[in-house]
Amino acid sequence: MRDSLEGLRDRLARFAAERDWERFHTPKNLAMAITGEAGELAAELQWSDPADGLGIDPDLRTRLGSEAADILIYLIRFADVTGLDLLSEAKRKIDDNDLRYSVSLSRGNADKRSG
Ligand SMILES: [Mg+2]
């Protein structure tokens, strides 16, 4: 299998089709699943000390990887059922952010501009 978003997309589509789960994979359900998994990721860090690095707790790193994978899986599935090209959308967003947050005004400044 190709090690790419397309390869993962195809594998996930096959996984859903084999289980007759496609009817459950609506944009709404998948968006809610992404949100839920993002909450699980945040919960893993909820009471952690920001001074702690990820390298000191291999079990935490494994759990974070699992939750990040859940998010990615649902996001890829969401993009598939909605016809979004994730890489194109991400590149467009990064281009937008390049314009929105110039280095000269944003360097070392975490202020978020609205708009
Ligand atoms: Mg999870």
Short mmCIF file of N, CA, C and O and ligand atoms in Angstrom, two decimals:
data_model
loop_
_atom_site.label_atom_id
_atom_site.label_comp_id
_atom_site.label_asym_id
_atom_site.label_seq_id
_atom_site.Cartn_x
_atom_site.Cartn_y
_atom_site.Cartn_z
N MET A 1 0.83 -1.20 0.00
CA MET A 1 0.00 0.00 0.00
C MET A 1 0.87 1.25 0.00
O MET A 1 1.89 1.30 0.64
N ARG A 2 0.43 2.23 -0.74
CA ARG A 2 1.16 3.49 -0.77
C ARG A 2 1.10 4.16 0.59
O ARG A 2 0.09 4.13 1.27
N ASP A 3 2.23 4.76 0.98
CA ASP A 3 2.29 5.49 2.24
C ASP A 3 1.95 6.95 1.95
O ASP A 3 2.82 7.78 1.83
N SER A 4 0.65 7.22 1.83
CA SER A 4 0.20 8.55 1.44
C SER A 4 -1.21 8.75 1.95
O SER A 4 -1.87 7.81 2.41
N LEU A 5 -1.69 9.99 1.87
CA LEU A 5 -3.08 10.24 2.24
C LEU A 5 -4.03 9.45 1.36
O LEU A 5 -5.04 8.94 1.83
N GLU A 6 -3.69 9.33 0.08
CA GLU A 6 -4.55 8.57 -0.82
C GLU A 6 -4.60 7.10 -0.43
O GLU A 6 -5.65 6.47 -0.47
N GLY A 7 -3.45 6.57 -0.04
CA GLY A 7 -3.42 5.18 0.39
C GLY A 7 -4.26 4.96 1.64
O GLY A 7 -5.00 3.98 1.75
N LEU A 8 -4.14 5.88 2.59
CA LEU A 8 -4.96 5.78 3.81
C LEU A 8 -6.44 5.95 3.47
O LEU A 8 -7.29 5.23 4.00
N ARG A 9 -6.74 6.91 2.60
CA ARG A 9 -8.14 7.14 2.20
C ARG A 9 -8.75 5.88 1.60
O ARG A 9 -9.85 5.47 1.98
N ASP A 10 -8.01 5.24 0.71
CA ASP A 10 -8.53 4.03 0.06
C ASP A 10 -8.71 2.90 1.07
O ASP A 10 -9.70 2.16 1.01
N ARG A 11 -7.77 2.78 1.97
CA ARG A 11 -7.86 1.71 2.97
C ARG A 11 -9.05 1.95 3.91
O ARG A 11 -9.79 1.02 4.25
N LEU A 12 -9.26 3.21 4.30
CA LEU A 12 -10.38 3.54 5.18
C LEU A 12 -11.72 3.36 4.47
O LEU A 12 -12.69 2.90 5.07
N ALA A 13 -11.77 3.71 3.19
CA ALA A 13 -13.00 3.52 2.42
C ALA A 13 -13.33 2.03 2.32
O ALA A 13 -14.49 1.62 2.47
N ARG A 14 -12.31 1.23 2.10
CA ARG A 14 -12.51 -0.22 2.03
C ARG A 14 -12.97 -0.76 3.38
O ARG A 14 -13.89 -1.58 3.46
N PHE A 15 -12.35 -0.29 4.44
CA PHE A 15 -12.71 -0.70 5.81
C PHE A 15 -14.19 -0.42 6.06
O PHE A 15 -14.93 -1.28 6.58
N ALA A 16 -14.64 0.79 5.69
CA ALA A 16 -16.04 1.17 5.92
C ALA A 16 -16.98 0.35 5.04
O ALA A 16 -18.02 -0.13 5.51
N ALA A 17 -16.60 0.16 3.77
CA ALA A 17 -17.47 -0.56 2.84
C ALA A 17 -17.63 -2.02 3.27
O ALA A 17 -18.75 -2.56 3.24
N GLU A 18 -16.54 -2.64 3.70
CA GLU A 18 -16.60 -4.04 4.10
C GLU A 18 -17.53 -4.25 5.29
O GLU A 18 -18.09 -5.32 5.47
N ARG A 19 -17.71 -3.23 6.11
CA ARG A 19 -18.54 -3.33 7.32
C ARG A 19 -19.91 -2.70 7.14
O ARG A 19 -20.68 -2.60 8.09
N ASP A 20 -20.19 -2.21 5.93
CA ASP A 20 -21.43 -1.49 5.65
C ASP A 20 -21.61 -0.31 6.61
O ASP A 20 -22.69 -0.06 7.15
N TRP A 21 -20.51 0.41 6.81
CA TRP A 21 -20.53 1.58 7.70
C TRP A 21 -20.60 2.89 6.94
O TRP A 21 -20.63 3.96 7.56
N GLU A 22 -20.62 2.81 5.60
CA GLU A 22 -20.61 4.06 4.84
C GLU A 22 -21.79 4.95 5.18
O GLU A 22 -21.67 6.16 5.23
N ARG A 23 -22.94 4.31 5.44
CA ARG A 23 -24.13 5.11 5.75
C ARG A 23 -24.00 5.88 7.05
O ARG A 23 -24.74 6.83 7.30
N PHE A 24 -23.10 5.44 7.92
CA PHE A 24 -22.87 6.17 9.19
C PHE A 24 -21.85 7.29 9.02
O PHE A 24 -21.74 8.15 9.90
N HIS A 25 -21.11 7.24 7.95
CA HIS A 25 -20.03 8.22 7.75
C HIS A 25 -20.54 9.45 7.01
O HIS A 25 -20.09 9.78 5.92
N THR A 26 -21.48 10.14 7.64
CA THR A 26 -21.99 11.39 7.10
C THR A 26 -21.02 12.51 7.51
O THR A 26 -20.28 12.36 8.50
N PRO A 27 -21.04 13.63 6.78
CA PRO A 27 -20.18 14.74 7.20
C PRO A 27 -20.41 15.14 8.66
O PRO A 27 -19.45 15.37 9.40
N LYS A 28 -21.68 15.19 9.07
CA LYS A 28 -21.97 15.57 10.47
C LYS A 28 -21.36 14.56 11.44
O LYS A 28 -20.68 14.94 12.41
N ASN A 29 -21.59 13.29 11.21
CA ASN A 29 -21.06 12.28 12.14
C ASN A 29 -19.54 12.29 12.18
O ASN A 29 -18.93 12.15 13.25
N LEU A 30 -18.93 12.46 11.03
CA LEU A 30 -17.47 12.46 10.99
C LEU A 30 -16.91 13.72 11.65
O LEU A 30 -15.90 13.65 12.35
N ALA A 31 -17.56 14.86 11.44
CA ALA A 31 -17.11 16.09 12.11
C ALA A 31 -17.23 15.93 13.63
O ALA A 31 -16.33 16.36 14.38
N MET A 32 -18.29 15.31 14.08
CA MET A 32 -18.46 15.08 15.52
C MET A 32 -17.41 14.09 16.04
O MET A 32 -16.89 14.25 17.16
N ALA A 33 -17.08 13.10 15.23
CA ALA A 33 -16.06 12.14 15.63
C ALA A 33 -14.69 12.82 15.74
O ALA A 33 -13.93 12.54 16.68
N ILE A 34 -14.39 13.71 14.80
CA ILE A 34 -13.12 14.46 14.87
C ILE A 34 -13.07 15.27 16.15
O ILE A 34 -12.06 15.28 16.87
N THR A 35 -14.18 15.93 16.46
CA THR A 35 -14.25 16.75 17.68
C THR A 35 -14.06 15.89 18.92
O THR A 35 -13.33 16.26 19.85
N GLY A 36 -14.71 14.75 18.94
CA GLY A 36 -14.57 13.84 20.08
C GLY A 36 -13.14 13.36 20.27
O GLY A 36 -12.62 13.33 21.39
N GLU A 37 -12.51 13.00 19.17
CA GLU A 37 -11.13 12.52 19.25
C GLU A 37 -10.17 13.66 19.65
O GLU A 37 -9.20 13.42 20.38
N ALA A 38 -10.46 14.88 19.19
CA ALA A 38 -9.64 16.02 19.61
C ALA A 38 -9.79 16.23 21.12
O ALA A 38 -8.81 16.56 21.80
N GLY A 39 -10.99 16.00 21.63
CA GLY A 39 -11.19 16.08 23.08
C GLY A 39 -10.40 15.01 23.82
O GLY A 39 -9.83 15.27 24.88
N GLU A 40 -10.35 13.80 23.25
CA GLU A 40 -9.57 12.73 23.87
C GLU A 40 -8.08 13.08 23.87
O GLU A 40 -7.38 12.81 24.85
N LEU A 41 -7.61 13.70 22.80
CA LEU A 41 -6.21 14.13 22.74
C LEU A 41 -5.94 15.18 23.83
O LEU A 41 -4.95 15.08 24.56
N ALA A 42 -6.83 16.15 23.93
CA ALA A 42 -6.65 17.20 24.93
C ALA A 42 -6.70 16.61 26.35
O ALA A 42 -5.95 17.04 27.23
N ALA A 43 -7.59 15.63 26.54
CA ALA A 43 -7.73 15.04 27.88
C ALA A 43 -6.44 14.35 28.32
O ALA A 43 -6.12 14.33 29.52
N GLU A 44 -5.69 13.81 27.37
CA GLU A 44 -4.42 13.16 27.73
C GLU A 44 -3.43 14.17 28.32
O GLU A 44 -2.54 13.79 29.09
N LEU A 45 -3.57 15.43 27.94
CA LEU A 45 -2.65 16.46 28.40
C LEU A 45 -3.25 17.36 29.47
O LEU A 45 -2.58 18.28 29.97
N GLN A 46 -4.50 17.08 29.83
CA GLN A 46 -5.26 18.00 30.67
C GLN A 46 -4.53 18.39 31.95
O GLN A 46 -4.50 19.54 32.32
N TRP A 47 -3.96 17.45 32.65
CA TRP A 47 -3.34 17.76 33.93
C TRP A 47 -1.83 17.66 33.88
O TRP A 47 -1.17 17.57 34.91
N SER A 48 -1.29 17.67 32.69
CA SER A 48 0.16 17.56 32.57
C SER A 48 0.82 18.89 32.87
O SER A 48 0.21 19.96 32.77
N ASP A 49 2.06 18.81 33.24
CA ASP A 49 2.86 20.01 33.50
C ASP A 49 3.47 20.45 32.18
O ASP A 49 4.15 19.65 31.52
N PRO A 50 3.24 21.70 31.77
CA PRO A 50 3.81 22.15 30.48
C PRO A 50 5.32 22.01 30.43
O PRO A 50 5.89 21.94 29.33
N ALA A 51 5.96 21.95 31.58
CA ALA A 51 7.42 21.81 31.59
C ALA A 51 7.85 20.39 31.22
O ALA A 51 9.01 20.16 30.89
N ASP A 52 6.93 19.46 31.32
CA ASP A 52 7.25 18.08 30.98
C ASP A 52 7.38 17.94 29.46
O ASP A 52 6.50 18.34 28.72
N GLY A 53 8.42 17.32 29.01
CA GLY A 53 8.55 17.02 27.60
C GLY A 53 7.85 15.71 27.30
O GLY A 53 7.55 14.93 28.20
N LEU A 54 7.56 15.45 26.04
CA LEU A 54 6.91 14.19 25.69
C LEU A 54 7.87 13.02 25.80
O LEU A 54 7.44 11.88 25.93
N GLY A 55 9.17 13.31 25.77
CA GLY A 55 10.14 12.24 25.78
C GLY A 55 10.24 11.52 27.11
O GLY A 55 10.77 10.42 27.17
N ILE A 56 9.73 12.12 28.18
CA ILE A 56 9.92 11.51 29.49
C ILE A 56 8.87 10.45 29.80
O ILE A 56 9.01 9.71 30.74
N ASP A 57 7.80 10.40 29.07
CA ASP A 57 6.74 9.43 29.36
C ASP A 57 6.34 8.69 28.09
O ASP A 57 5.48 9.15 27.34
N PRO A 58 6.97 7.56 27.85
CA PRO A 58 6.65 6.83 26.62
C PRO A 58 5.19 6.39 26.53
O PRO A 58 4.63 6.33 25.43
N ASP A 59 4.58 6.10 27.67
CA ASP A 59 3.16 5.70 27.64
C ASP A 59 2.28 6.85 27.18
O ASP A 59 1.34 6.65 26.39
N LEU A 60 2.59 8.06 27.67
CA LEU A 60 1.81 9.23 27.22
C LEU A 60 2.01 9.46 25.74
O LEU A 60 1.06 9.72 25.00
N ARG A 61 3.25 9.34 25.29
CA ARG A 61 3.52 9.53 23.86
C ARG A 61 2.71 8.52 23.02
O ARG A 61 2.14 8.88 21.99
N THR A 62 2.63 7.27 23.49
CA THR A 62 1.85 6.27 22.77
C THR A 62 0.37 6.66 22.72
O THR A 62 -0.28 6.54 21.68
N ARG A 63 -0.15 7.12 23.86
CA ARG A 63 -1.57 7.51 23.89
C ARG A 63 -1.83 8.72 23.00
O ARG A 63 -2.86 8.79 22.32
N LEU A 64 -0.90 9.68 23.00
CA LEU A 64 -1.05 10.85 22.13
C LEU A 64 -1.03 10.43 20.67
O LEU A 64 -1.80 10.94 19.85
N GLY A 65 -0.15 9.50 20.35
CA GLY A 65 -0.09 9.01 18.96
C GLY A 65 -1.38 8.34 18.56
O GLY A 65 -1.86 8.52 17.43
N SER A 66 -1.97 7.59 19.48
CA SER A 66 -3.22 6.90 19.19
C SER A 66 -4.35 7.89 18.94
O SER A 66 -5.13 7.75 17.99
N GLU A 67 -4.42 8.91 19.78
CA GLU A 67 -5.49 9.91 19.61
C GLU A 67 -5.25 10.75 18.36
O GLU A 67 -6.21 11.09 17.64
N ALA A 68 -4.01 11.10 18.09
CA ALA A 68 -3.70 11.86 16.86
C ALA A 68 -4.08 11.02 15.63
O ALA A 68 -4.61 11.55 14.65
N ALA A 69 -3.83 9.74 15.69
CA ALA A 69 -4.20 8.86 14.58
C ALA A 69 -5.71 8.81 14.40
O ALA A 69 -6.21 8.83 13.27
N ASP A 70 -6.44 8.76 15.51
CA ASP A 70 -7.91 8.77 15.42
C ASP A 70 -8.39 10.03 14.69
O ASP A 70 -9.28 9.96 13.84
N ILE A 71 -7.81 11.17 15.06
CA ILE A 71 -8.20 12.43 14.42
C ILE A 71 -7.89 12.38 12.92
O ILE A 71 -8.73 12.72 12.09
N LEU A 72 -6.69 11.94 12.59
CA LEU A 72 -6.29 11.88 11.18
C LEU A 72 -7.20 10.93 10.39
O LEU A 72 -7.63 11.25 9.27
N ILE A 73 -7.49 9.80 10.97
CA ILE A 73 -8.35 8.82 10.29
C ILE A 73 -9.72 9.42 9.99
O ILE A 73 -10.23 9.33 8.86
N TYR A 74 -10.33 10.03 10.99
CA TYR A 74 -11.66 10.63 10.76
C TYR A 74 -11.56 11.82 9.80
O TYR A 74 -12.48 12.05 9.00
N LEU A 75 -10.48 12.58 9.87
CA LEU A 75 -10.32 13.72 8.97
C LEU A 75 -10.18 13.26 7.53
O LEU A 75 -10.78 13.83 6.61
N ILE A 76 -9.40 12.22 7.32
CA ILE A 76 -9.25 11.68 5.97
C ILE A 76 -10.59 11.16 5.46
O ILE A 76 -10.97 11.38 4.30
N ARG A 77 -11.31 10.49 6.32
CA ARG A 77 -12.63 9.96 5.92
C ARG A 77 -13.60 11.11 5.61
O ARG A 77 -14.35 11.05 4.65
N PHE A 78 -13.55 12.16 6.45
CA PHE A 78 -14.38 13.35 6.23
C PHE A 78 -14.07 13.96 4.86
O PHE A 78 -14.98 14.29 4.09
N ALA A 79 -12.79 14.10 4.55
CA ALA A 79 -12.39 14.67 3.26
C ALA A 79 -12.87 13.79 2.12
O ALA A 79 -13.31 14.30 1.08
N ASP A 80 -12.83 12.49 2.31
CA ASP A 80 -13.24 11.58 1.25
C ASP A 80 -14.74 11.73 0.96
O ASP A 80 -15.15 11.87 -0.18
N VAL A 81 -15.56 11.73 2.00
CA VAL A 81 -17.01 11.77 1.76
C VAL A 81 -17.48 13.15 1.32
O VAL A 81 -18.56 13.28 0.74
N THR A 82 -16.70 14.19 1.61
CA THR A 82 -17.10 15.54 1.19
C THR A 82 -16.38 15.99 -0.08
O THR A 82 -16.66 17.08 -0.58
N GLY A 83 -15.46 15.18 -0.57
CA GLY A 83 -14.76 15.52 -1.81
C GLY A 83 -13.70 16.59 -1.65
O GLY A 83 -13.34 17.26 -2.62
N LEU A 84 -13.20 16.75 -0.43
CA LEU A 84 -12.16 17.76 -0.20
C LEU A 84 -10.78 17.15 -0.45
O LEU A 84 -10.53 16.00 -0.09
N ASP A 85 -9.91 17.95 -1.04
CA ASP A 85 -8.51 17.57 -1.21
C ASP A 85 -7.74 18.18 -0.05
O ASP A 85 -7.47 19.40 -0.04
N LEU A 86 -7.41 17.36 0.94
CA LEU A 86 -6.81 17.87 2.16
C LEU A 86 -5.49 18.60 1.91
O LEU A 86 -5.23 19.64 2.50
N LEU A 87 -4.65 18.05 1.06
CA LEU A 87 -3.36 18.70 0.81
C LEU A 87 -3.55 20.06 0.14
O LEU A 87 -2.90 21.04 0.52
N SER A 88 -4.46 20.14 -0.82
CA SER A 88 -4.72 21.43 -1.47
C SER A 88 -5.30 22.43 -0.48
O SER A 88 -4.91 23.60 -0.47
N GLU A 89 -6.23 21.95 0.36
CA GLU A 89 -6.83 22.85 1.35
C GLU A 89 -5.79 23.33 2.35
O GLU A 89 -5.78 24.49 2.74
N ALA A 90 -4.91 22.43 2.77
CA ALA A 90 -3.88 22.81 3.72
C ALA A 90 -2.90 23.81 3.10
O ALA A 90 -2.51 24.80 3.74
N LYS A 91 -2.51 23.57 1.86
CA LYS A 91 -1.60 24.50 1.18
C LYS A 91 -2.25 25.87 1.02
O LYS A 91 -1.60 26.90 1.24
N ARG A 92 -3.52 25.89 0.67
CA ARG A 92 -4.24 27.16 0.53
C ARG A 92 -4.28 27.89 1.87
O ARG A 92 -4.05 29.09 1.95
N LYS A 93 -4.53 27.16 2.94
CA LYS A 93 -4.60 27.77 4.26
C LYS A 93 -3.24 28.32 4.70
O LYS A 93 -3.16 29.41 5.28
N ILE A 94 -2.20 27.58 4.42
CA ILE A 94 -0.85 28.06 4.77
C ILE A 94 -0.51 29.31 3.97
O ILE A 94 0.06 30.27 4.49
N ASP A 95 -0.91 29.31 2.68
CA ASP A 95 -0.71 30.52 1.87
C ASP A 95 -1.46 31.70 2.47
O ASP A 95 -0.92 32.81 2.57
N ASP A 96 -2.71 31.46 2.88
CA ASP A 96 -3.50 32.53 3.51
C ASP A 96 -2.81 33.02 4.78
O ASP A 96 -2.76 34.23 5.04
N ASN A 97 -2.30 32.09 5.58
CA ASN A 97 -1.64 32.47 6.84
C ASN A 97 -0.34 33.24 6.59
O ASN A 97 0.02 34.12 7.37
N ASP A 98 0.35 32.89 5.50
CA ASP A 98 1.55 33.64 5.14
C ASP A 98 1.22 35.11 4.92
O ASP A 98 1.98 36.00 5.32
N LEU A 99 0.08 35.36 4.27
CA LEU A 99 -0.33 36.74 4.01
C LEU A 99 -0.87 37.40 5.27
O LEU A 99 -0.63 38.58 5.51
N ARG A 100 -1.59 36.63 6.05
CA ARG A 100 -2.27 37.19 7.23
C ARG A 100 -1.30 37.51 8.37
O ARG A 100 -1.49 38.45 9.11
N TYR A 101 -0.28 36.67 8.49
CA TYR A 101 0.68 36.83 9.59
C TYR A 101 2.08 37.08 9.01
O TYR A 101 2.90 36.16 8.93
N SER A 102 2.33 38.30 8.65
CA SER A 102 3.65 38.60 8.09
C SER A 102 4.71 38.36 9.16
O SER A 102 4.45 38.52 10.36
N VAL A 103 5.88 37.97 8.73
CA VAL A 103 6.98 37.73 9.67
C VAL A 103 7.28 39.00 10.44
O VAL A 103 7.47 38.98 11.67
N SER A 104 7.28 40.14 9.76
CA SER A 104 7.66 41.39 10.42
C SER A 104 6.70 41.76 11.54
O SER A 104 7.12 42.31 12.56
N LEU A 105 5.41 41.46 11.40
CA LEU A 105 4.43 41.83 12.44
C LEU A 105 4.17 40.70 13.43
O LEU A 105 3.69 40.96 14.53
N SER A 106 4.47 39.48 13.05
CA SER A 106 4.05 38.34 13.86
C SER A 106 5.18 37.62 14.59
O SER A 106 4.91 36.82 15.50
N ARG A 107 6.41 37.90 14.24
CA ARG A 107 7.52 37.17 14.84
C ARG A 107 7.54 37.35 16.36
O ARG A 107 7.58 38.46 16.87
N GLY A 108 7.44 36.22 17.08
CA GLY A 108 7.46 36.24 18.53
C GLY A 108 6.19 36.79 19.16
O GLY A 108 6.14 37.00 20.37
N ASN A 109 5.16 36.98 18.36
CA ASN A 109 3.91 37.56 18.83
C ASN A 109 2.79 36.57 18.57
O ASN A 109 2.50 36.23 17.42
N ALA A 110 2.12 36.10 19.63
CA ALA A 110 1.08 35.08 19.49
C ALA A 110 -0.29 35.69 19.28
O ALA A 110 -1.29 34.95 19.25
N ASP A 111 -0.39 36.98 19.13
CA ASP A 111 -1.70 37.60 18.90
C ASP A 111 -2.34 37.03 17.64
O ASP A 111 -1.69 36.86 16.62
N LYS A 112 -3.62 36.75 17.75
CA LYS A 112 -4.34 36.20 16.61
C LYS A 112 -5.17 37.32 15.98
O LYS A 112 -5.91 38.01 16.65
N ARG A 113 -5.01 37.46 14.70
CA ARG A 113 -5.78 38.48 13.99
C ARG A 113 -7.12 37.88 13.57
O ARG A 113 -7.17 36.75 13.08
N SER A 114 -8.17 38.64 13.73
CA SER A 114 -9.48 38.15 13.28
C SER A 114 -9.63 38.50 11.79
O SER A 114 -8.94 39.35 11.27
N GLY A 115 -10.58 37.84 11.19
CA GLY A 115 -10.88 38.15 9.80
C GLY A 115 -10.63 37.02 8.88
O GLY A 115 -10.32 35.94 9.17
MG MG B 1 -9.57 8.00 20.51
#
